Tab-separated table of C-alpha atoms in Angstrom:
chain	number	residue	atom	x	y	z
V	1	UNK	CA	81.968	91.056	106.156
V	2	UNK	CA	79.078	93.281	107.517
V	3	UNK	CA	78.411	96.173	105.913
V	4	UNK	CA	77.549	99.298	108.452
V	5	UNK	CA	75.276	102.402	108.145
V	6	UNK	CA	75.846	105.568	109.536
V	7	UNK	CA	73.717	106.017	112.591
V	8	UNK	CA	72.016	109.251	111.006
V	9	UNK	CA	70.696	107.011	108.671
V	10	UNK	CA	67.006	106.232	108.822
V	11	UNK	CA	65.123	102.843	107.510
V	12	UNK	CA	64.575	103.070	103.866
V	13	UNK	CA	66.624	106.520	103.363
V	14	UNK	CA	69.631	106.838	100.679
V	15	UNK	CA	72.826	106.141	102.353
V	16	UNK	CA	76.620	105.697	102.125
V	17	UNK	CA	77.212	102.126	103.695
V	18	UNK	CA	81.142	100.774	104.685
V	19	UNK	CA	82.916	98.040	105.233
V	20	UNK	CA	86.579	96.137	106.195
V	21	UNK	CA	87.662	93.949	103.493
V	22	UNK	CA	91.348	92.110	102.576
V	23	UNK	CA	91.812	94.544	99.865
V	24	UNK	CA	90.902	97.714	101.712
V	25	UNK	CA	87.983	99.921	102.643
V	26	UNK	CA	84.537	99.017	100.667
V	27	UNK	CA	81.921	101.768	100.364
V	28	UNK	CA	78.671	101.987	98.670
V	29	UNK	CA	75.651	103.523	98.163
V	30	UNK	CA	72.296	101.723	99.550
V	31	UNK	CA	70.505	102.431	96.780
V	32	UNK	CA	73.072	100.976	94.091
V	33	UNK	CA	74.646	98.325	96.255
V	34	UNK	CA	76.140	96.463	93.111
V	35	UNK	CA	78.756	99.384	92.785
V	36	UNK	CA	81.742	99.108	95.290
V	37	UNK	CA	84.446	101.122	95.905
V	38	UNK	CA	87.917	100.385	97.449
V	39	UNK	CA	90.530	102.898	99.344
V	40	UNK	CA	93.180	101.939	101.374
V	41	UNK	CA	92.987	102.702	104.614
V	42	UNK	CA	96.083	105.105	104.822
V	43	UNK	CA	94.521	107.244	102.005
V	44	UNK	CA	90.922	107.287	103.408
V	45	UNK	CA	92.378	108.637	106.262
V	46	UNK	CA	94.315	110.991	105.146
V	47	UNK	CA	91.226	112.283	102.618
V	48	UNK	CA	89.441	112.634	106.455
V	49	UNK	CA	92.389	114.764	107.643
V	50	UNK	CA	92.406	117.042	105.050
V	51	UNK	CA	87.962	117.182	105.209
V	52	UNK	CA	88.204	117.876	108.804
V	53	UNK	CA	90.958	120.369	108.560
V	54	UNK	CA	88.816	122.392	105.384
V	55	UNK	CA	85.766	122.477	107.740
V	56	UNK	CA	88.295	123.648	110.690
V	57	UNK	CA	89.790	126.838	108.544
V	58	UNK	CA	85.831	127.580	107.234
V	59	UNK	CA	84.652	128.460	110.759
């Protein structure tokens, strides 16, 4: 399992990394990379939806 950056990430910078895994959606921080995180993939996106629809009504 690779773990991806987000391409606004630069070498050496503090950043959220994420990955596919059997049990769900890993994220973690680069800096503390011994502290994972699991979601589901249903609720991640739903948590998007709702981000994306806050931003939306703030414009």
């Amino acid at each position: 399992m690779t773990w991806q950056k987000s391409s606004f990430s630069t070498n050496g910078a503090e950043c959220l990394e994420i990955r596919h895994s059997p049990t769900g959606i890993q994220f973690r921080e680069s800096v503390s990379p011994e502290n994972l995180h699991t979601v589901d993939p249903a609720r991640l996106r739903s948590l998007i939806h709702y981000l994306k629809c806050s931003v939306e009504e703030h414009k």
